[in-house]
Amino acid sequence: MTNNNHSPVLHPMVSPSILNLIGQTTIVKGDGVFVYDKQGNELLDCMAGLWCVNVGHNHPKMNKAITEQLEKIAFYNSFVDFTNEPAEMLANELLTWLKPEQMAKVMFSSGGSDANETALKLARQYWLLEGQKNKTQFISLTNGYHGLHFGVTSITGIEIHKQAYAPLLQNCHHIPTPCLYRNPWTSDSDELADIIASQLEEKIIAIGEHNIAAFIAEPIQGAGGVIVPPAKLWPLFRKVCDKYNILLIADEVVTGFGRSGELFGCRNWQVSPDIMCLAKGLTSGYIPLGATVLNEKVAKAWQHSGPESMIMHGYTYSGHPLACAAGLTALSIVQEQQLHINAAQVGEYLLQSLRPFKEHYSLVGDVRGKGLMVVLDLVECKTSKAPLDPASPLNQQLVQLAQSQGVIIRNVGSKVILSPPLTFTRSHVDTLVKTLHFAFDRVSSN
Ligand code: PMP
């Protein structure tokens, strides 16, 4: 890390004064699961950029696809009647991948916040087209993370993301997170599923189903702490949404394209949502791209020809040709290399290798995850399960100790989150686990 007090860049998720203390890490190059900083240090990237570089860095096929498109045309818009070949091809490819979910239409954007924001707006317009103009409110999960535009910040269930930016969108409601490790009710998975599903039902009844547009959640909560819900829960969510005529939106920004061990997070739970939001792995992070995908039932509403069916939403970069060319190739690499299967197998090995940390270290309260999304949940006290203070210097020390050994890990609040590229191998896991032992041994002995 290099100290640089004069950077003109405002960095997300850190205060400028803390950044001045820790300094910036300038990444200049990447190769597979490794990145290289300005000083020439090789770093094992256990964040995959930011949950996204699923096919690994500097992949020759990705570079070729992007430069080939660049030589044709870098950009043209998709408003009104304009389109481009990569956008049409990628939309068709996505619908082929999502045939089991009966998805029918795709709206492109530039990232995960965009994809979710688009989902919220199209959900409202859907109900307007269906003649139910009062169905405008949203329900989501505590600890849910859906991005940082004003709309999606409002439905996000992590308080720290909202505090500085209030007042936000009104009438966004939350129900408790389905966290088996830390909840006030039970340690039984099926019982927890029933409790959370009835919380959703009670919330709908309290607000009135005629006022609610959609329930939105991540199939596995990511930034909120890699919370894997009970297996029974999503089928119950689907049932409750159907019973009360509410759209079910799956935020697959992290879980889409293999990270959880299935191609899509919802497939772990055998549930087809009405709307799916995609980004990150869609282009493996090579070029920013988001996509909001509507199922047949929802898409059909736009067959009306009246003025209310005008889609007054969309972005300059919706369907960006370079991004879509990158997307087509990222998807083909996932398919050819069956990266979701690798994520399932190597992710299980990572979980098994990390489970002993719970016995070894008083700081580690829980180890959980699915596929290549894994968390070490740090605690002040194992009995009370009280989270380690996010301001504790231990959090940053762990990150810095790992980095001093050539491994990038991520600290979010009181959690160490691991989300490496889906090309990770068992030998990379061994390096990561050895480094984590080093870091935890060091902070435990202080
Ligand atoms: N949804 C989820 C589940 C995410 O994890 C993220 C980003 N980490 C987003 C949405 C927002 O995506 P972006 O940062 O690309 O806007």
Tab-separated table of C-alpha atoms and ligand atoms in Angstrom:
chain	number	residue	atom	x	y	z
A	1	MET	CA	0.000	0.000	0.000
A	2	THR	CA	1.227	3.521	-0.737
A	3	ASN	CA	0.346	6.606	1.215
A	4	ASN	CA	-1.134	9.243	-1.011
A	5	ASN	CA	-2.870	12.110	0.693
A	6	HIS	CA	-3.402	14.019	-2.513
A	7	SER	CA	-5.590	11.736	-4.605
A	8	PRO	CA	-8.435	13.625	-6.281
A	9	VAL	CA	-10.534	10.437	-6.250
A	10	LEU	CA	-13.270	10.011	-3.645
A	11	HIS	CA	-13.266	6.329	-2.750
A	12	PRO	CA	-16.554	4.562	-1.924
A	13	MET	CA	-17.011	2.814	1.421
A	14	VAL	CA	-14.273	4.620	3.349
A	15	SER	CA	-13.914	8.026	4.919
A	16	PRO	CA	-11.216	10.190	3.312
A	17	SER	CA	-9.434	10.529	6.692
A	18	ILE	CA	-9.134	6.738	7.090
A	19	LEU	CA	-7.996	6.432	3.492
A	20	ASN	CA	-5.238	8.902	4.280
A	21	LEU	CA	-4.090	6.591	7.059
A	22	ILE	CA	-4.175	3.318	5.150
A	23	GLY	CA	-3.156	4.688	1.749
A	24	GLN	CA	-4.240	3.569	-1.690
A	25	THR	CA	-3.383	0.282	-3.378
A	26	THR	CA	-2.877	0.929	-7.064
A	27	ILE	CA	-3.618	-2.135	-9.180
A	28	VAL	CA	-1.920	-1.996	-12.552
A	29	LYS	CA	-2.285	-5.449	-14.058
A	30	GLY	CA	-4.157	-8.719	-13.786
A	31	ASP	CA	-3.682	-12.318	-14.855
A	32	GLY	CA	-6.191	-15.059	-14.005
A	33	VAL	CA	-6.775	-15.085	-10.250
A	34	PHE	CA	-3.888	-12.676	-9.628
A	35	VAL	CA	-3.554	-8.908	-9.756
A	36	TYR	CA	-0.373	-6.850	-9.490
A	37	ASP	CA	0.115	-3.563	-7.677
A	38	LYS	CA	2.296	-0.640	-8.726
A	39	GLN	CA	5.190	-1.956	-6.638
A	40	GLY	CA	5.079	-5.230	-8.584
A	41	ASN	CA	3.539	-7.329	-5.784
A	42	GLU	CA	1.514	-10.317	-6.949
A	43	LEU	CA	-1.793	-10.524	-5.061
A	44	LEU	CA	-4.230	-13.457	-5.034
A	45	ASP	CA	-7.561	-11.766	-5.757
A	46	CYS	CA	-10.072	-13.273	-3.326
A	47	MET	CA	-12.614	-10.543	-4.181
A	48	ALA	CA	-12.788	-11.186	-7.955
A	49	GLY	CA	-12.543	-7.414	-8.413
A	50	LEU	CA	-15.805	-6.981	-6.503
A	51	TRP	CA	-17.707	-10.291	-6.821
A	52	CYS	CA	-17.495	-9.963	-10.596
A	53	VAL	CA	-14.351	-11.065	-12.446
A	54	ASN	CA	-15.675	-14.617	-12.619
A	55	VAL	CA	-13.617	-15.783	-15.618
A	56	GLY	CA	-10.388	-14.303	-14.223
A	57	HIS	CA	-8.359	-11.250	-15.197
A	58	ASN	CA	-6.881	-10.524	-18.607
A	59	HIS	CA	-8.621	-13.460	-20.296
A	60	PRO	CA	-7.459	-13.556	-23.935
A	61	LYS	CA	-10.949	-14.418	-25.254
A	62	MET	CA	-12.481	-11.480	-23.419
A	63	ASN	CA	-9.810	-9.103	-24.681
A	64	LYS	CA	-10.259	-10.356	-28.238
A	65	ALA	CA	-14.059	-10.018	-28.184
A	66	ILE	CA	-13.848	-6.457	-26.869
A	67	THR	CA	-11.156	-5.309	-29.302
A	68	GLU	CA	-12.937	-6.934	-32.259
A	69	GLN	CA	-16.104	-5.017	-31.407
A	70	LEU	CA	-14.082	-1.850	-30.754
A	71	GLU	CA	-12.741	-2.040	-34.298
A	72	LYS	CA	-16.332	-2.078	-35.636
A	73	ILE	CA	-17.987	0.524	-33.393
A	74	ALA	CA	-17.552	1.349	-29.714
A	75	PHE	CA	-20.951	2.856	-29.046
A	76	TYR	CA	-24.333	3.637	-30.423
A	77	ASN	CA	-27.557	4.179	-28.459
A	78	SER	CA	-30.540	1.835	-28.130
A	79	PHE	CA	-33.275	4.459	-27.864
A	80	VAL	CA	-36.461	4.125	-29.930
A	81	ASP	CA	-35.571	2.000	-32.993
A	82	PHE	CA	-31.778	1.816	-32.780
A	83	THR	CA	-30.059	-1.367	-31.790
A	84	ASN	CA	-26.780	-3.197	-32.349
A	85	GLU	CA	-25.837	-6.778	-33.037
A	86	PRO	CA	-24.095	-7.618	-29.729
A	87	ALA	CA	-27.085	-6.304	-27.720
A	88	GLU	CA	-29.590	-8.365	-29.719
A	89	MET	CA	-27.375	-11.448	-29.522
A	90	LEU	CA	-26.771	-11.111	-25.801
A	91	ALA	CA	-30.476	-10.600	-25.058
A	92	ASN	CA	-31.284	-13.747	-27.043
A	93	GLU	CA	-28.528	-15.654	-25.260
A	94	LEU	CA	-29.822	-14.538	-21.841
A	95	LEU	CA	-33.341	-15.637	-22.711
A	96	THR	CA	-31.984	-19.016	-23.826
A	97	TRP	CA	-30.141	-19.387	-20.511
A	98	LEU	CA	-33.288	-18.329	-18.661
A	99	LYS	CA	-35.763	-20.558	-20.539
A	100	PRO	CA	-36.573	-22.598	-17.430
A	101	GLU	CA	-37.638	-19.334	-15.715
A	102	GLN	CA	-39.753	-18.376	-18.777
A	103	MET	CA	-38.064	-15.025	-19.175
A	104	ALA	CA	-39.193	-13.005	-22.180
A	105	LYS	CA	-37.665	-9.495	-22.369
A	106	VAL	CA	-34.394	-7.817	-21.390
A	107	MET	CA	-33.686	-4.177	-20.567
A	108	PHE	CA	-29.999	-3.351	-20.465
A	109	SER	CA	-28.319	-0.799	-18.220
A	110	SER	CA	-24.850	-0.131	-16.821
A	111	GLY	CA	-24.629	-2.063	-13.552
A	112	GLY	CA	-26.348	-3.631	-10.579
A	113	SER	CA	-27.909	-0.486	-9.103
A	114	ASP	CA	-29.267	0.353	-12.549
A	115	ALA	CA	-30.656	-3.152	-13.013
A	116	ASN	CA	-32.508	-3.005	-9.684
A	117	GLU	CA	-33.673	0.584	-10.175
A	118	THR	CA	-35.053	-0.486	-13.551
A	119	ALA	CA	-36.835	-3.426	-11.895
A	120	LEU	CA	-38.534	-1.136	-9.362
A	121	LYS	CA	-39.699	1.300	-12.032
A	122	LEU	CA	-40.887	-1.394	-14.436
A	123	ALA	CA	-42.713	-3.158	-11.564
A	124	ARG	CA	-44.646	0.056	-10.905
A	125	GLN	CA	-45.392	0.531	-14.591
A	126	TYR	CA	-46.523	-3.096	-14.855
A	127	TRP	CA	-49.199	-2.521	-12.243
A	128	LEU	CA	-50.228	0.736	-13.893
A	129	LEU	CA	-50.678	-1.140	-17.155
A	130	GLU	CA	-52.676	-3.762	-15.280
A	131	GLY	CA	-54.985	-1.018	-14.008
A	132	GLN	CA	-53.748	-1.149	-10.392
A	133	LYS	CA	-52.146	2.244	-9.949
A	134	ASN	CA	-51.915	2.003	-6.153
A	135	LYS	CA	-49.524	-0.942	-6.241
A	136	THR	CA	-46.390	1.183	-5.764
A	137	GLN	CA	-44.735	0.058	-2.511
A	138	PHE	CA	-41.854	-2.361	-2.003
A	139	ILE	CA	-40.822	-4.926	0.589
A	140	SER	CA	-37.274	-6.222	1.000
A	141	LEU	CA	-35.030	-7.938	3.545
A	142	THR	CA	-33.052	-6.449	6.400
A	143	ASN	CA	-29.356	-6.786	5.461
A	144	GLY	CA	-30.340	-6.832	1.793
A	145	TYR	CA	-28.047	-4.875	-0.539
A	146	HIS	CA	-29.423	-3.684	-3.848
A	147	GLY	CA	-27.111	-0.826	-4.808
A	148	LEU	CA	-26.896	2.859	-4.120
A	149	HIS	CA	-29.141	4.954	-6.380
A	150	PHE	CA	-31.867	6.742	-4.390
A	151	GLY	CA	-34.551	4.138	-5.151
A	152	VAL	CA	-32.421	1.100	-4.442
A	153	THR	CA	-30.814	2.722	-1.397
A	154	SER	CA	-34.364	3.046	-0.067
A	155	ILE	CA	-35.029	-0.675	-0.348
A	156	THR	CA	-31.562	-1.634	0.855
A	157	GLY	CA	-31.700	-3.168	4.318
A	158	ILE	CA	-28.313	-2.018	5.603
A	159	GLU	CA	-28.735	1.118	7.696
A	160	ILE	CA	-25.217	2.463	7.275
A	161	HIS	CA	-25.833	2.905	3.542
A	162	LYS	CA	-28.807	5.157	4.199
A	163	GLN	CA	-27.806	7.356	7.112
A	164	ALA	CA	-26.120	10.215	5.249
A	165	TYR	CA	-28.630	10.345	2.405
A	166	ALA	CA	-32.082	10.624	3.964
A	167	PRO	CA	-34.851	11.369	3.253
A	168	LEU	CA	-35.189	8.465	0.847
A	169	LEU	CA	-38.130	7.014	-1.084
A	170	GLN	CA	-41.148	6.575	1.184
A	171	ASN	CA	-43.079	3.335	1.674
A	172	CYS	CA	-40.211	0.886	1.442
A	173	HIS	CA	-40.676	-1.851	4.032
A	174	HIS	CA	-38.374	-4.491	5.445
A	175	ILE	CA	-38.795	-7.916	6.976
A	176	PRO	CA	-36.063	-9.697	8.999
A	177	THR	CA	-33.118	-11.377	7.337
A	178	PRO	CA	-33.230	-15.199	7.234
A	179	CYS	CA	-29.980	-15.644	9.149
A	180	LEU	CA	-29.803	-19.022	10.849
A	181	TYR	CA	-26.719	-18.066	12.872
A	182	ARG	CA	-28.106	-14.870	14.365
A	183	ASN	CA	-31.871	-14.567	14.851
A	184	PRO	CA	-34.102	-14.212	17.915
A	185	TRP	CA	-36.206	-17.321	17.208
A	186	THR	CA	-34.656	-20.618	16.313
A	187	SER	CA	-31.686	-22.649	15.099
A	188	ASP	CA	-33.955	-24.889	13.031
A	189	SER	CA	-33.791	-24.105	9.338
A	190	ASP	CA	-37.359	-25.146	8.426
A	191	GLU	CA	-38.808	-23.301	11.382
A	192	LEU	CA	-36.888	-20.152	10.429
A	193	ALA	CA	-38.248	-20.391	6.870
A	194	ASP	CA	-41.811	-20.550	8.220
A	195	ILE	CA	-41.186	-17.586	10.530
A	196	ILE	CA	-39.698	-15.341	7.819
A	197	ALA	CA	-42.413	-16.300	5.319
A	198	SER	CA	-45.089	-15.416	7.859
A	199	GLN	CA	-43.313	-12.113	8.528
A	200	LEU	CA	-43.698	-11.371	4.820
A	201	GLU	CA	-47.343	-12.344	4.895
A	202	GLU	CA	-48.027	-10.212	7.981
A	203	LYS	CA	-46.264	-7.234	6.410
A	204	ILE	CA	-48.351	-7.564	3.236
A	205	ILE	CA	-51.555	-7.752	5.243
A	206	ALA	CA	-50.543	-4.702	7.299
A	207	ILE	CA	-49.758	-2.577	4.220
A	208	GLY	CA	-52.539	-4.008	2.055
A	209	GLU	CA	-51.743	-6.107	-1.009
A	210	HIS	CA	-53.427	-3.523	-3.267
A	211	ASN	CA	-50.607	-1.084	-2.300
A	212	ILE	CA	-47.601	-3.341	-2.928
A	213	ALA	CA	-45.757	-3.622	-6.234
A	214	ALA	CA	-43.071	-6.151	-5.399
A	215	PHE	CA	-40.985	-8.067	-2.924
A	216	ILE	CA	-37.276	-7.978	-3.814
A	217	ALA	CA	-34.424	-10.039	-2.374
A	218	GLU	CA	-31.087	-11.603	-3.193
A	219	PRO	CA	-31.289	-15.428	-3.444
A	220	ILE	CA	-28.255	-15.421	-1.140
A	221	GLN	CA	-27.566	-12.115	0.587
A	222	GLY	CA	-24.061	-10.972	-0.319
A	223	ALA	CA	-22.781	-7.682	1.083
A	224	GLY	CA	-25.141	-8.071	4.061
A	225	GLY	CA	-22.987	-10.986	5.238
A	226	VAL	CA	-23.344	-13.972	2.857
A	227	ILE	CA	-26.609	-15.087	4.395
A	228	VAL	CA	-27.730	-18.387	2.892
A	229	PRO	CA	-31.475	-18.693	3.497
A	230	PRO	CA	-33.151	-21.925	4.620
A	231	ALA	CA	-33.815	-24.164	1.583
A	232	LYS	CA	-37.566	-23.961	2.166
A	233	LEU	CA	-37.742	-20.167	2.218
A	234	TRP	CA	-37.759	-19.039	-1.423
A	235	PRO	CA	-40.522	-21.486	-2.413
A	236	LEU	CA	-42.521	-19.953	0.461
A	237	PHE	CA	-41.698	-16.433	-0.791
A	238	ARG	CA	-43.021	-17.459	-4.217
A	239	LYS	CA	-46.194	-18.851	-2.651
A	240	VAL	CA	-46.860	-15.739	-0.556
A	241	CYS	CA	-46.210	-13.382	-3.501
A	242	ASP	CA	-48.612	-15.412	-5.672
A	243	LYS	CA	-51.253	-15.526	-2.962
A	244	TYR	CA	-51.259	-11.721	-2.625
A	245	ASN	CA	-50.572	-10.871	-6.271
A	246	ILE	CA	-47.183	-9.270	-5.686
A	247	LEU	CA	-44.220	-9.464	-8.064
A	248	LEU	CA	-41.174	-11.413	-6.904
A	249	ILE	CA	-37.902	-9.760	-7.956
A	250	ALA	CA	-34.623	-11.669	-7.591
A	251	ASP	CA	-31.536	-9.504	-7.297
A	252	GLU	CA	-29.064	-11.880	-8.964
A	253	VAL	CA	-26.366	-9.236	-9.346
A	254	VAL	CA	-23.905	-11.328	-7.315
A	255	THR	CA	-25.443	-14.795	-7.659
A	256	GLY	CA	-26.050	-14.679	-11.436
A	257	PHE	CA	-23.759	-16.729	-13.702
A	258	GLY	CA	-22.431	-19.335	-11.336
A	259	ARG	CA	-21.090	-17.790	-8.142
A	260	SER	CA	-23.372	-19.762	-5.821
A	261	GLY	CA	-22.634	-23.078	-7.549
A	262	GLU	CA	-25.761	-22.906	-9.720
A	263	LEU	CA	-25.964	-20.758	-12.850
A	264	PHE	CA	-28.506	-18.558	-11.058
A	265	GLY	CA	-29.070	-18.187	-7.321
A	266	CYS	CA	-32.802	-18.921	-7.591
A	267	ARG	CA	-32.050	-22.337	-9.020
A	268	ASN	CA	-30.666	-23.366	-5.633
A	269	TRP	CA	-34.232	-22.949	-4.409
A	270	GLN	CA	-36.095	-24.109	-7.563
A	271	VAL	CA	-37.952	-20.823	-7.793
A	272	SER	CA	-38.745	-18.736	-10.878
A	273	PRO	CA	-39.049	-15.031	-10.073
A	274	ASP	CA	-41.063	-12.547	-12.139
A	275	ILE	CA	-38.100	-10.222	-12.656
A	276	MET	CA	-34.366	-10.985	-12.440
A	277	CYS	CA	-31.649	-8.338	-12.058
A	278	LEU	CA	-28.212	-9.134	-13.457
A	279	ALA	CA	-24.822	-7.373	-13.630
A	280	LYS	CA	-21.254	-8.132	-12.435
A	281	GLY	CA	-20.679	-11.696	-13.773
A	282	LEU	CA	-22.702	-10.785	-16.875
A	283	THR	CA	-19.510	-9.344	-18.384
A	284	SER	CA	-17.218	-10.722	-15.695
A	285	GLY	CA	-16.633	-7.068	-14.811
A	286	TYR	CA	-14.701	-6.354	-18.035
A	287	ILE	CA	-17.118	-3.585	-19.088
A	288	PRO	CA	-19.964	-2.256	-16.906
A	289	LEU	CA	-23.330	-3.788	-17.848
A	290	GLY	CA	-26.618	-4.489	-16.110
A	291	ALA	CA	-29.731	-6.304	-17.303
A	292	THR	CA	-33.276	-6.485	-15.975
A	293	VAL	CA	-35.119	-9.509	-17.292
A	294	LEU	CA	-38.917	-9.808	-17.260
A	295	ASN	CA	-40.866	-13.056	-17.411
A	296	GLU	CA	-43.668	-13.636	-19.919
A	297	LYS	CA	-46.406	-12.619	-17.496
A	298	VAL	CA	-44.786	-9.247	-16.774
A	299	ALA	CA	-43.534	-8.557	-20.302
A	300	LYS	CA	-47.017	-9.124	-21.743
A	301	ALA	CA	-48.317	-5.989	-20.026
A	302	TRP	CA	-46.389	-3.845	-22.524
A	303	GLN	CA	-48.382	-5.293	-25.414
A	304	HIS	CA	-50.973	-2.568	-24.770
A	305	SER	CA	-50.550	0.170	-27.360
A	306	GLY	CA	-51.722	3.139	-25.215
A	307	PRO	CA	-49.455	6.026	-24.186
A	308	GLU	CA	-49.019	4.494	-20.713
A	309	SER	CA	-47.022	1.623	-22.267
A	310	MET	CA	-44.238	4.012	-23.397
A	311	ILE	CA	-41.068	2.962	-21.599
A	312	MET	CA	-39.814	6.337	-20.372
A	313	HIS	CA	-36.824	4.674	-18.766
A	314	GLY	CA	-33.442	3.592	-20.091
A	315	TYR	CA	-29.897	4.856	-20.163
A	316	THR	CA	-27.455	6.287	-22.675
A	317	TYR	CA	-25.407	3.134	-22.283
A	318	SER	CA	-28.310	0.610	-22.338
A	319	GLY	CA	-27.131	-2.146	-24.676
A	320	HIS	CA	-23.613	-0.718	-24.999
A	321	PRO	CA	-22.057	-2.715	-27.867
A	322	LEU	CA	-18.657	-3.251	-26.217
A	323	ALA	CA	-20.278	-4.337	-22.962
A	324	CYS	CA	-22.647	-6.710	-24.752
A	325	ALA	CA	-19.784	-8.203	-26.775
A	326	ALA	CA	-17.962	-8.758	-23.470
A	327	GLY	CA	-21.144	-10.318	-22.037
A	328	LEU	CA	-21.512	-12.805	-24.886
A	329	THR	CA	-17.949	-13.998	-24.401
A	330	ALA	CA	-18.134	-14.096	-20.592
A	331	LEU	CA	-21.209	-16.308	-20.836
A	332	SER	CA	-19.544	-18.595	-23.366
A	333	ILE	CA	-16.520	-19.031	-21.070
A	334	VAL	CA	-18.744	-19.877	-18.075
A	335	GLN	CA	-20.534	-22.449	-20.217
A	336	GLU	CA	-17.426	-23.981	-21.824
A	337	GLN	CA	-15.528	-24.260	-18.556
A	338	GLN	CA	-18.644	-25.108	-16.501
A	339	LEU	CA	-17.483	-22.520	-13.991
A	340	HIS	CA	-20.604	-22.875	-11.844
A	341	ILE	CA	-19.662	-26.499	-11.188
A	342	ASN	CA	-16.122	-25.468	-10.297
A	343	ALA	CA	-17.592	-22.833	-7.960
A	344	ALA	CA	-19.704	-25.494	-6.234
A	345	GLN	CA	-16.795	-27.911	-5.802
A	346	VAL	CA	-14.019	-25.486	-4.888
A	347	GLY	CA	-16.464	-23.473	-2.742
A	348	GLU	CA	-17.295	-26.598	-0.724
A	349	TYR	CA	-13.579	-27.266	-0.243
A	350	LEU	CA	-13.091	-23.651	0.908
A	351	LEU	CA	-15.948	-23.959	3.415
A	352	GLN	CA	-14.593	-27.243	4.768
A	353	SER	CA	-11.122	-25.758	5.107
A	354	LEU	CA	-12.450	-22.720	6.968
A	355	ARG	CA	-14.870	-24.465	9.362
A	356	PRO	CA	-12.097	-25.273	11.898
A	357	PHE	CA	-11.545	-21.488	12.281
A	358	LYS	CA	-14.678	-21.476	14.471
A	359	GLU	CA	-12.993	-23.725	17.013
A	360	HIS	CA	-9.517	-22.231	16.609
A	361	TYR	CA	-10.208	-18.518	16.964
A	362	SER	CA	-12.345	-16.716	19.524
A	363	LEU	CA	-12.946	-13.979	16.925
A	364	VAL	CA	-14.727	-16.276	14.455
A	365	GLY	CA	-18.370	-16.851	15.386
A	366	ASP	CA	-19.576	-18.429	12.160
A	367	VAL	CA	-18.304	-19.681	8.820
A	368	ARG	CA	-20.909	-20.015	6.099
A	369	GLY	CA	-21.473	-19.694	2.387
A	370	LYS	CA	-22.465	-21.390	-0.834
A	371	GLY	CA	-20.297	-21.843	-3.889
A	372	LEU	CA	-17.616	-19.179	-4.068
A	373	MET	CA	-19.324	-16.737	-1.725
A	374	VAL	CA	-18.100	-17.381	1.794
A	375	VAL	CA	-17.919	-15.363	5.010
A	376	LEU	CA	-16.106	-15.426	8.327
A	377	ASP	CA	-18.506	-13.691	10.740
A	378	LEU	CA	-16.424	-12.014	13.466
A	379	VAL	CA	-17.732	-11.648	17.017
A	380	GLU	CA	-16.914	-9.896	20.299
A	381	CYS	CA	-18.244	-12.909	22.175
A	382	LYS	CA	-19.181	-16.355	20.905
A	383	THR	CA	-21.927	-16.879	23.471
A	384	SER	CA	-23.816	-13.674	22.788
A	385	LYS	CA	-22.813	-13.710	19.078
A	386	ALA	CA	-22.423	-9.927	19.385
A	387	PRO	CA	-20.691	-8.791	16.175
A	388	LEU	CA	-17.172	-7.400	16.430
A	389	ASP	CA	-17.347	-3.599	16.413
A	390	PRO	CA	-16.978	-2.609	12.739
A	391	ALA	CA	-14.691	0.214	13.954
A	392	SER	CA	-12.375	-2.272	15.675
A	393	PRO	CA	-8.831	-2.006	14.276
A	394	LEU	CA	-8.779	-5.817	14.071
A	395	ASN	CA	-10.879	-5.665	10.902
A	396	GLN	CA	-8.342	-3.595	9.009
A	397	GLN	CA	-5.407	-5.460	10.557
A	398	LEU	CA	-6.670	-8.758	9.143
A	399	VAL	CA	-6.941	-7.244	5.665
A	400	GLN	CA	-3.482	-5.714	5.868
A	401	LEU	CA	-1.847	-8.851	7.243
A	402	ALA	CA	-3.352	-10.923	4.425
A	403	GLN	CA	-2.235	-8.364	1.856
A	404	SER	CA	1.290	-8.385	3.281
A	405	GLN	CA	1.302	-12.105	2.401
A	406	GLY	CA	0.055	-11.501	-1.136
A	407	VAL	CA	-3.662	-12.175	-0.633
A	408	ILE	CA	-6.548	-9.713	-1.063
A	409	ILE	CA	-9.468	-10.377	1.279
A	410	ARG	CA	-12.406	-8.065	1.931
A	411	ASN	CA	-13.669	-6.689	5.202
A	412	VAL	CA	-17.290	-5.515	5.324
A	413	GLY	CA	-18.388	-4.335	8.759
A	414	SER	CA	-17.400	-7.177	11.062
A	415	LYS	CA	-17.142	-9.772	8.319
A	416	VAL	CA	-14.394	-11.176	6.148
A	417	ILE	CA	-15.964	-11.871	2.766
A	418	LEU	CA	-14.343	-14.190	0.235
A	419	SER	CA	-15.567	-14.191	-3.369
A	420	PRO	CA	-12.713	-15.180	-5.684
A	421	PRO	CA	-12.922	-15.724	-9.456
A	422	LEU	CA	-14.843	-18.896	-10.370
A	423	THR	CA	-11.634	-20.281	-11.885
A	424	PHE	CA	-10.199	-20.676	-8.351
A	425	THR	CA	-8.580	-24.057	-7.642
A	426	ARG	CA	-8.006	-26.119	-4.480
A	427	SER	CA	-4.400	-25.004	-4.488
A	428	HIS	CA	-5.530	-21.344	-4.424
A	429	VAL	CA	-7.822	-22.228	-1.526
A	430	ASP	CA	-4.841	-23.733	0.337
A	431	THR	CA	-2.864	-20.503	-0.139
A	432	LEU	CA	-5.814	-18.410	1.041
A	433	VAL	CA	-6.463	-20.573	4.109
A	434	LYS	CA	-2.789	-20.608	5.097
A	435	THR	CA	-2.744	-16.794	4.836
A	436	LEU	CA	-5.918	-16.452	6.893
A	437	HIS	CA	-4.355	-18.653	9.611
A	438	PHE	CA	-1.331	-16.350	9.582
A	439	ALA	CA	-3.510	-13.231	9.896
A	440	PHE	CA	-5.806	-14.627	12.613
A	441	ASP	CA	-2.818	-16.053	14.573
A	442	ARG	CA	-1.190	-12.624	14.503
A	443	VAL	CA	-4.246	-10.656	15.643
A	444	SER	CA	-5.090	-13.311	18.277
A	445	SER	CA	-1.624	-13.137	19.826
A	446	ASN	CA	-1.720	-9.322	20.244
B	1	PMP	N1	-27.186	-5.844	-5.948
B	1	PMP	C1	-26.312	-6.609	-5.301
B	1	PMP	C2	-26.780	-7.900	-4.712
B	1	PMP	C3	-24.983	-6.203	-5.174
B	1	PMP	O1	-24.123	-6.939	-4.471
B	1	PMP	C4	-24.579	-5.000	-5.771
B	1	PMP	C5	-23.128	-4.506	-5.721
B	1	PMP	N2	-22.254	-5.172	-4.951
B	1	PMP	C6	-25.533	-4.229	-6.422
B	1	PMP	C7	-26.819	-4.674	-6.506
B	1	PMP	C8	-25.158	-2.894	-7.021
B	1	PMP	O2	-24.393	-3.063	-8.147
B	1	PMP	P1	-23.509	-1.835	-8.728
B	1	PMP	O3	-22.481	-1.544	-7.698
B	1	PMP	O4	-22.966	-2.410	-10.010
B	1	PMP	O5	-24.421	-0.715	-8.985
